N, CA, C and O atoms as a DFTB+ gen file, in Angstrom:
428 C
 N C O
     1  1      -2.757      54.380      -1.238
     2  2      -2.776      54.091      -2.662
     3  2      -2.177      52.709      -2.891
     4  3      -1.250      52.304      -2.188
     5  1      -2.697      52.001      -3.855
     6  2      -2.183      50.680      -4.207
     7  2      -0.808      50.828      -4.843
     8  3      -0.573      51.734      -5.643
     9  1       0.089      49.930      -4.478
    10  2       1.432      49.939      -5.054
    11  2       1.716      48.556      -5.622
    12  3       1.466      47.540      -4.973
    13  1       2.239      48.531      -6.838
    14  2       2.599      47.269      -7.479
    15  2       4.052      47.344      -7.924
    16  3       4.641      48.425      -7.951
    17  1       4.630      46.204      -8.273
    18  2       6.005      46.204      -8.784
    19  2       6.098      47.072     -10.031
    20  3       7.088      47.778     -10.228
    21  1       5.074      47.023     -10.870
    22  2       5.057      47.819     -12.095
    23  2       5.034      49.310     -11.772
    24  3       5.824      50.078     -12.322
    25  1       4.121      49.726     -10.871
    26  2       4.032      51.153     -10.550
    27  2       5.281      51.641      -9.824
    28  3       5.708      52.779     -10.019
    29  1       5.865      50.795      -8.994
    30  2       7.105      51.179      -8.314
    31  2       8.248      51.328      -9.308
    32  3       9.027      52.277      -9.218
    33  1       8.356      50.395     -10.258
    34  2       9.440      50.455     -11.243
    35  2       9.381      51.753     -12.049
    36  3      10.412      52.358     -12.345
    37  1       8.158      52.173     -12.402
    38  2       8.007      53.387     -13.200
    39  2       7.873      54.649     -12.356
    40  3       7.843      55.756     -12.891
    41  1       7.793      54.484     -11.040
    42  2       7.659      55.645     -10.172
    43  2       6.298      56.314     -10.285
    44  3       6.189      57.534     -10.157
    45  1       5.261      55.520     -10.523
    46  2       3.913      56.073     -10.641
    47  2       3.334      56.329      -9.252
    48  3       3.439      55.483      -8.364
    49  1       2.733      57.482      -9.072
    50  2       2.059      57.782      -7.808
    51  2       0.658      57.170      -7.791
    52  3       0.106      56.891      -6.726
    53  1       0.100      56.968      -8.962
    54  2      -1.225      56.367      -9.115
    55  2      -1.092      55.184     -10.066
    56  3      -0.639      55.375     -11.195
    57  1      -1.464      53.976      -9.665
    58  2      -1.293      52.806     -10.522
    59  2      -2.364      52.744     -11.614
    60  3      -3.178      51.822     -11.665
    61  1      -2.335      53.748     -12.473
    62  2      -3.332      53.879     -13.537
    63  2      -2.608      54.043     -14.861
    64  3      -1.641      54.799     -14.961
    65  1      -3.081      53.329     -15.880
    66  2      -2.577      53.518     -17.240
    67  2      -3.688      54.176     -18.039
    68  3      -4.763      53.602     -18.212
    69  1      -3.423      55.381     -18.525
    70  2      -4.386      56.080     -19.371
    71  2      -4.471      55.324     -20.694
    72  3      -3.448      55.034     -21.313
    73  1      -5.679      55.009     -21.122
    74  2      -5.880      54.189     -22.323
    75  2      -5.247      54.842     -23.550
    76  3      -5.519      56.007     -23.839
    77  1      -4.405      54.102     -24.273
    78  2      -3.794      54.624     -25.498
    79  2      -4.761      54.473     -26.673
    80  3      -4.758      53.447     -27.353
    81  1      -5.580      55.481     -26.909
    82  2      -6.638      55.401     -27.924
    83  2      -6.166      56.011     -29.237
    84  3      -5.918      57.214     -29.318
    85  1      -6.044      55.182     -30.252
    86  2      -5.574      55.643     -31.561
    87  2      -6.693      56.347     -32.317
    88  3      -7.875      56.176     -32.019
    89  1      -6.292      57.137     -33.293
    90  2      -7.265      57.762     -34.174
    91  2      -7.803      59.096     -33.705
    92  3      -8.757      59.595     -34.302
    93  1      -7.250      59.695     -32.678
    94  2      -7.655      61.031     -32.300
    95  2      -7.954      61.308     -30.843
    96  3      -7.608      62.390     -30.368
    97  1      -8.586      60.388     -30.089
    98  2      -8.954      60.726     -28.710
    99  2      -7.766      61.025     -27.798
   100  3      -7.878      61.858     -26.899
   101  1      -6.640      60.363     -28.013
   102  2      -5.475      60.593     -27.164
   103  2      -4.630      61.708     -27.759
   104  3      -4.090      61.578     -28.858
   105  1      -4.523      62.800     -27.022
   106  2      -3.711      63.931     -27.477
   107  2      -2.419      63.992     -26.673
   108  3      -2.301      63.369     -25.617
   109  1      -1.465      64.742     -27.179
   110  2      -0.216      64.904     -26.439
   111  2      -0.477      65.615     -25.119
   112  3       0.211      65.360     -24.130
   113  1      -1.461      66.504     -25.096
   114  2      -1.812      67.195     -23.856
   115  2      -2.353      66.215     -22.815
   116  3      -2.017      66.314     -21.635
   117  1      -3.189      65.270     -23.251
   118  2      -3.733      64.267     -22.336
   119  2      -2.627      63.384     -21.779
   120  3      -2.588      63.116     -20.578
   121  1      -1.730      62.932     -22.642
   122  2      -0.622      62.075     -22.203
   123  2       0.234      62.811     -21.176
   124  3       0.565      62.253     -20.130
   125  1       0.593      64.056     -21.468
   126  2       1.430      64.834     -20.548
   127  2       0.718      65.071     -19.218
   128  3       1.333      64.948     -18.158
   129  1      -0.566      65.409     -19.262
   130  2      -1.315      65.680     -18.029
   131  2      -1.433      64.429     -17.165
   132  3      -1.267      64.497     -15.947
   133  1      -1.716      63.294     -17.784
   134  2      -1.827      62.043     -17.018
   135  2      -0.498      61.685     -16.364
   136  3      -0.450      61.329     -15.187
   137  1       0.577      61.783     -17.138
   138  2       1.890      61.450     -16.583
   139  2       2.275      62.414     -15.469
   140  3       2.780      61.995     -14.427
   141  1       2.039      63.700     -15.688
   142  2       2.380      64.691     -14.667
   143  2       1.572      64.471     -13.388
   144  3       2.037      64.803     -12.298
   145  1       0.364      63.911     -13.514
   146  2      -0.487      63.646     -12.352
   147  2      -0.100      62.363     -11.622
   148  3      -0.674      62.049     -10.580
   149  1       0.867      61.620     -12.158
   150  2       1.340      60.426     -11.469
   151  2       0.847      59.116     -12.038
   152  3       1.183      58.052     -11.517
   153  1       0.048      59.168     -13.106
   154  2      -0.387      57.950     -13.798
   155  2       0.556      57.722     -14.983
   156  3       1.522      58.464     -15.162
   157  1       0.278      56.709     -15.778
   158  2       1.075      56.470     -16.978
   159  2       0.273      56.935     -18.183
   160  3      -0.618      56.231     -18.658
   161  1       0.600      58.140     -18.678
   162  2      -0.010      58.618     -19.914
   163  2       0.476      57.748     -21.060
   164  3       1.618      57.290     -21.059
   165  1      -0.396      57.521     -22.042
   166  2      -0.035      56.599     -23.124
   167  2      -0.574      57.069     -24.465
   168  3      -1.738      57.449     -24.590
   169  1       0.300      57.035     -25.463
   170  2      -0.100      57.318     -26.838
   171  2      -0.626      56.057     -27.499
   172  3      -0.124      54.965     -27.230
   173  1      -1.623      56.184     -28.354
   174  2      -2.068      55.113     -29.238
   175  2      -1.678      55.494     -30.651
   176  3      -2.401      56.233     -31.321
   177  1      -0.546      54.999     -31.108
   178  2       0.003      55.426     -32.395
   179  2      -0.275      54.437     -33.524
   180  3       0.650      54.057     -34.242
   181  1      -1.519      54.014     -33.697
   182  2      -1.826      53.052     -34.759
   183  2      -1.785      53.687     -36.144
   184  3      -1.444      53.010     -37.114
   185  1      -2.117      54.948     -36.259
   186  2      -2.232      55.590     -37.569
   187  2      -1.267      56.759     -37.722
   188  3      -1.510      57.644     -38.543
   189  1      -0.207      56.786     -36.977
   190  2       0.696      57.928     -36.927
   191  2       2.031      57.587     -37.575
   192  3       2.585      56.510     -37.350
   193  1       2.539      58.508     -38.376
   194  2       3.830      58.322     -39.029
   195  2       4.961      58.498     -38.009
   196  3       4.802      59.231     -37.032
   197  1       6.105      57.827     -38.229
   198  2       7.215      57.891     -37.265
   199  2       7.664      59.306     -36.911
   200  3       7.923      59.591     -35.741
   201  1       7.761      60.192     -37.889
   202  2       8.211      61.561     -37.591
   203  2       7.237      62.266     -36.646
   204  3       7.654      63.015     -35.762
   205  1       5.946      62.025     -36.834
   206  2       4.943      62.638     -35.957
   207  2       4.986      62.020     -34.565
   208  3       4.775      62.717     -33.572
   209  1       5.258      60.710     -34.482
   210  2       5.415      60.067     -33.176
   211  2       6.549      60.727     -32.404
   212  3       6.404      61.051     -31.225
   213  1       7.679      60.922     -33.077
   214  2       8.837      61.552     -32.428
   215  2       8.502      62.959     -31.972
   216  3       8.871      63.361     -30.868
   217  1       7.799      63.721     -32.823
   218  2       7.461      65.098     -32.481
   219  2       6.566      65.139     -31.244
   220  3       6.810      65.921     -30.325
   221  1       5.536      64.303     -31.219
   222  2       4.614      64.309     -30.078
   223  2       5.289      63.807     -28.799
   224  3       5.058      64.355     -27.721
   225  1       6.113      62.777     -28.914
   226  2       6.829      62.270     -27.734
   227  2       7.774      63.339     -27.185
   228  3       7.889      63.504     -25.970
   229  1       8.449      64.060     -28.074
   230  2       9.353      65.132     -27.634
   231  2       8.563      66.249     -26.947
   232  3       9.030      66.826     -25.964
   233  1       7.384      66.550     -27.456
   234  2       6.547      67.579     -26.840
   235  2       6.185      67.176     -25.414
   236  3       6.287      67.980     -24.488
   237  1       5.757      65.916     -25.244
   238  2       5.406      65.430     -23.902
   239  2       6.631      65.476     -22.998
   240  3       6.540      65.910     -21.850
   241  1       7.770      65.033     -23.504
   242  2       8.997      65.034     -22.696
   243  2       9.341      66.455     -22.270
   244  3       9.896      66.655     -21.189
   245  1       9.022      67.446     -23.101
   246  2       9.258      68.841     -22.736
   247  2       8.323      69.351     -21.654
   248  3       8.618      70.354     -21.004
   249  1       7.193      68.670     -21.451
   250  2       6.215      69.082     -20.438
   251  2       6.358      68.352     -19.111
   252  3       5.957      68.876     -18.071
   253  1       6.929      67.143     -19.134
   254  2       7.058      66.365     -17.896
   255  2       8.246      65.426     -17.990
   256  3       8.589      64.942     -19.069
   257  1       8.867      65.177     -16.851
   258  2       9.951      64.184     -16.823
   259  2       9.423      62.829     -16.359
   260  3      10.199      61.893     -16.167
   261  1       8.108      62.719     -16.178
   262  2       7.481      61.474     -15.746
   263  2       7.413      60.496     -16.920
   264  3       7.442      60.919     -18.075
   265  1       7.323      59.192     -16.636
   266  2       7.250      58.210     -17.722
   267  2       5.918      58.284     -18.473
   268  3       4.893      58.684     -17.920
   269  1       5.963      57.890     -19.738
   270  2       4.744      57.740     -20.531
   271  2       4.951      56.582     -21.491
   272  3       6.082      56.177     -21.759
   273  1       3.857      56.059     -22.002
   274  2       3.927      54.885     -22.869
   275  2       3.571      55.210     -24.305
   276  3       2.874      56.181     -24.598
   277  1       4.071      54.368     -25.187
   278  2       3.736      54.452     -26.605
   279  2       3.241      53.079     -27.026
   280  3       3.987      52.101     -26.986
   281  1       1.983      53.011     -27.428
   282  2       1.373      51.761     -27.860
   283  2       1.315      51.760     -29.386
   284  3       0.734      52.656     -29.999
   285  1       1.918      50.755     -29.978
   286  2       1.937      50.642     -31.435
   287  2       1.041      49.493     -31.875
   288  3       1.103      48.400     -31.313
   289  1       0.224      49.737     -32.862
   290  2      -0.565      48.686     -33.475
   291  2       0.189      48.276     -34.736
   292  3       0.327      49.062     -35.674
   293  1       0.660      47.071     -34.745
   294  2       1.452      46.588     -35.871
   295  2       0.663      45.490     -36.567
   296  3       0.245      44.515     -35.942
   297  1       0.465      45.660     -37.869
   298  2      -0.288      44.668     -38.639
   299  2       0.466      43.342     -38.652
   300  3       1.695      43.324     -38.708
   301  1      -0.262      42.248     -38.602
   302  2       0.392      40.934     -38.655
   303  2       1.201      40.784     -39.940
   304  3       0.807      41.261     -41.004
   305  1       2.302      40.132     -39.816
   306  2       3.170      39.903     -40.965
   307  2       2.879      38.525     -41.536
   308  3       2.680      37.573     -40.781
   309  1       2.852      38.406     -42.855
   310  2       2.553      37.105     -43.450
   311  2       3.673      36.086     -43.267
   312  3       3.430      34.879     -43.281
   313  1       4.886      36.569     -43.097
   314  2       6.017      35.662     -42.927
   315  2       6.158      35.261     -41.464
   316  3       5.788      36.014     -40.563
   317  1       6.687      34.090     -41.242
   318  2       6.932      33.664     -39.871
   319  2       8.250      34.255     -39.379
   320  3       9.145      34.567     -40.164
   321  1       8.342      34.396     -38.090
   322  2       9.560      34.918     -37.473
   323  2      10.493      33.745     -37.206
   324  3      10.068      32.680     -36.759
   325  1      11.753      33.960     -37.485
   326  2      12.751      32.926     -37.202
   327  2      12.674      32.556     -35.725
   328  3      12.657      33.444     -34.873
   329  1      12.628      31.276     -35.405
   330  2      12.549      30.869     -33.996
   331  2      13.678      31.447     -33.144
   332  3      13.454      31.807     -31.989
   333  1      14.882      31.540     -33.696
   334  2      15.995      32.091     -32.907
   335  2      15.779      33.572     -32.618
   336  3      16.122      34.041     -31.533
   337  1      15.213      34.320     -33.574
   338  2      14.929      35.742     -33.360
   339  2      13.822      35.911     -32.329
   340  3      13.867      36.817     -31.496
   341  1      12.831      35.033     -32.392
   342  2      11.742      35.092     -31.423
   343  2      12.250      34.792     -30.011
   344  3      11.874      35.472     -29.056
   345  1      13.094      33.786     -29.882
   346  2      13.664      33.461     -28.565
   347  2      14.502      34.624     -28.041
   348  3      14.443      34.949     -26.855
   349  1      15.280      35.251     -28.921
   350  2      16.116      36.381     -28.504
   351  2      15.258      37.556     -28.040
   352  3      15.580      38.208     -27.047
   353  1      14.170      37.826     -28.758
   354  2      13.288      38.931     -28.377
   355  2      12.634      38.662     -27.022
   356  3      12.562      39.551     -26.174
   357  1      12.162      37.441     -26.828
   358  2      11.545      37.095     -25.542
   359  2      12.557      37.139     -24.403
   360  3      12.229      37.567     -23.296
   361  1      13.783      36.700     -24.668
   362  2      14.830      36.734     -23.641
   363  2      15.171      38.174     -23.260
   364  3      15.488      38.457     -22.104
   365  1      15.106      39.085     -24.241
   366  2      15.449      40.487     -23.986
   367  2      14.481      41.154     -23.016
   368  3      14.873      42.064     -22.286
   369  1      13.223      40.716     -22.995
   370  2      12.236      41.341     -22.106
   371  2      11.881      40.477     -20.901
   372  3      11.089      40.899     -20.058
   373  1      12.443      39.287     -20.803
   374  2      12.096      38.356     -19.721
   375  2      12.339      38.961     -18.340
   376  3      11.535      38.758     -17.430
   377  1      13.426      39.695     -18.174
   378  2      13.735      40.303     -16.882
   379  2      12.678      41.292     -16.427
   380  3      12.369      41.366     -15.237
   381  1      12.116      42.060     -17.366
   382  2      11.070      43.027     -17.020
   383  2       9.807      42.308     -16.545
   384  3       9.169      42.720     -15.576
   385  1       9.462      41.231     -17.244
   386  2       8.296      40.452     -16.818
   387  2       8.523      39.882     -15.416
   388  3       7.643      39.963     -14.559
   389  1       9.699      39.309     -15.188
   390  2      10.005      38.712     -13.883
   391  2       9.980      39.767     -12.782
   392  3       9.450      39.527     -11.698
   393  1      10.549      40.928     -13.061
   394  2      10.598      41.999     -12.068
   395  2       9.197      42.454     -11.662
   396  3       8.973      42.861     -10.522
   397  1       8.263      42.380     -12.602
   398  2       6.883      42.780     -12.316
   399  2       6.023      41.610     -11.859
   400  3       4.820      41.760     -11.647
   401  1       6.651      40.433     -11.707
   402  2       5.916      39.265     -11.245
   403  2       4.945      38.711     -12.275
   404  3       3.937      38.101     -11.918
   405  1       5.244      38.922     -13.554
   406  2       4.367      38.465     -14.628
   407  2       4.983      37.287     -15.359
   408  3       6.206      37.199     -15.463
   409  1       4.161      36.379     -15.868
   410  2       4.714      35.289     -16.676
   411  2       5.150      35.843     -18.033
   412  3       4.536      36.782     -18.540
   413  1       6.188      35.280     -18.618
   414  2       6.627      35.773     -19.933
   415  2       5.586      35.445     -20.998
   416  3       4.817      34.498     -20.836
   417  1       5.552      36.215     -22.084
   418  2       4.590      35.931     -23.149
   419  2       4.888      34.596     -23.821
   420  3       6.023      34.119     -23.814
   421  1       3.857      34.008     -24.394
   422  2       4.021      32.752     -25.120
   423  2       4.735      33.020     -26.442
   424  3       4.506      34.052     -27.074
   425  1       5.593      32.104     -26.859
   426  2       6.256      32.300     -28.170
   427  2       5.279      32.153     -29.315
   428  3       5.664      32.285     -30.476
């Protein structure tokens, strides 16, 4: 099986990310089954309220101790982000990108 820094970091047995499809196709059962099988199950929470996100994530956590992802679709904001806040956010995740051998995102 192929092994990558990303799959090793998450302890994935299969270097596969189940597509986080919003609007219905991705169920909590699918996410749990994919994660339990050694892939990265992923929610697509574009149209889901926070309380429901928590409920579904807790359900998956009750079915497997394997990692799973939550993909959020966030509408663009009309205001610009303070450059210092943007630098701080990028600095906070820079180590994860480096550990996986990926270039950091553009500001």
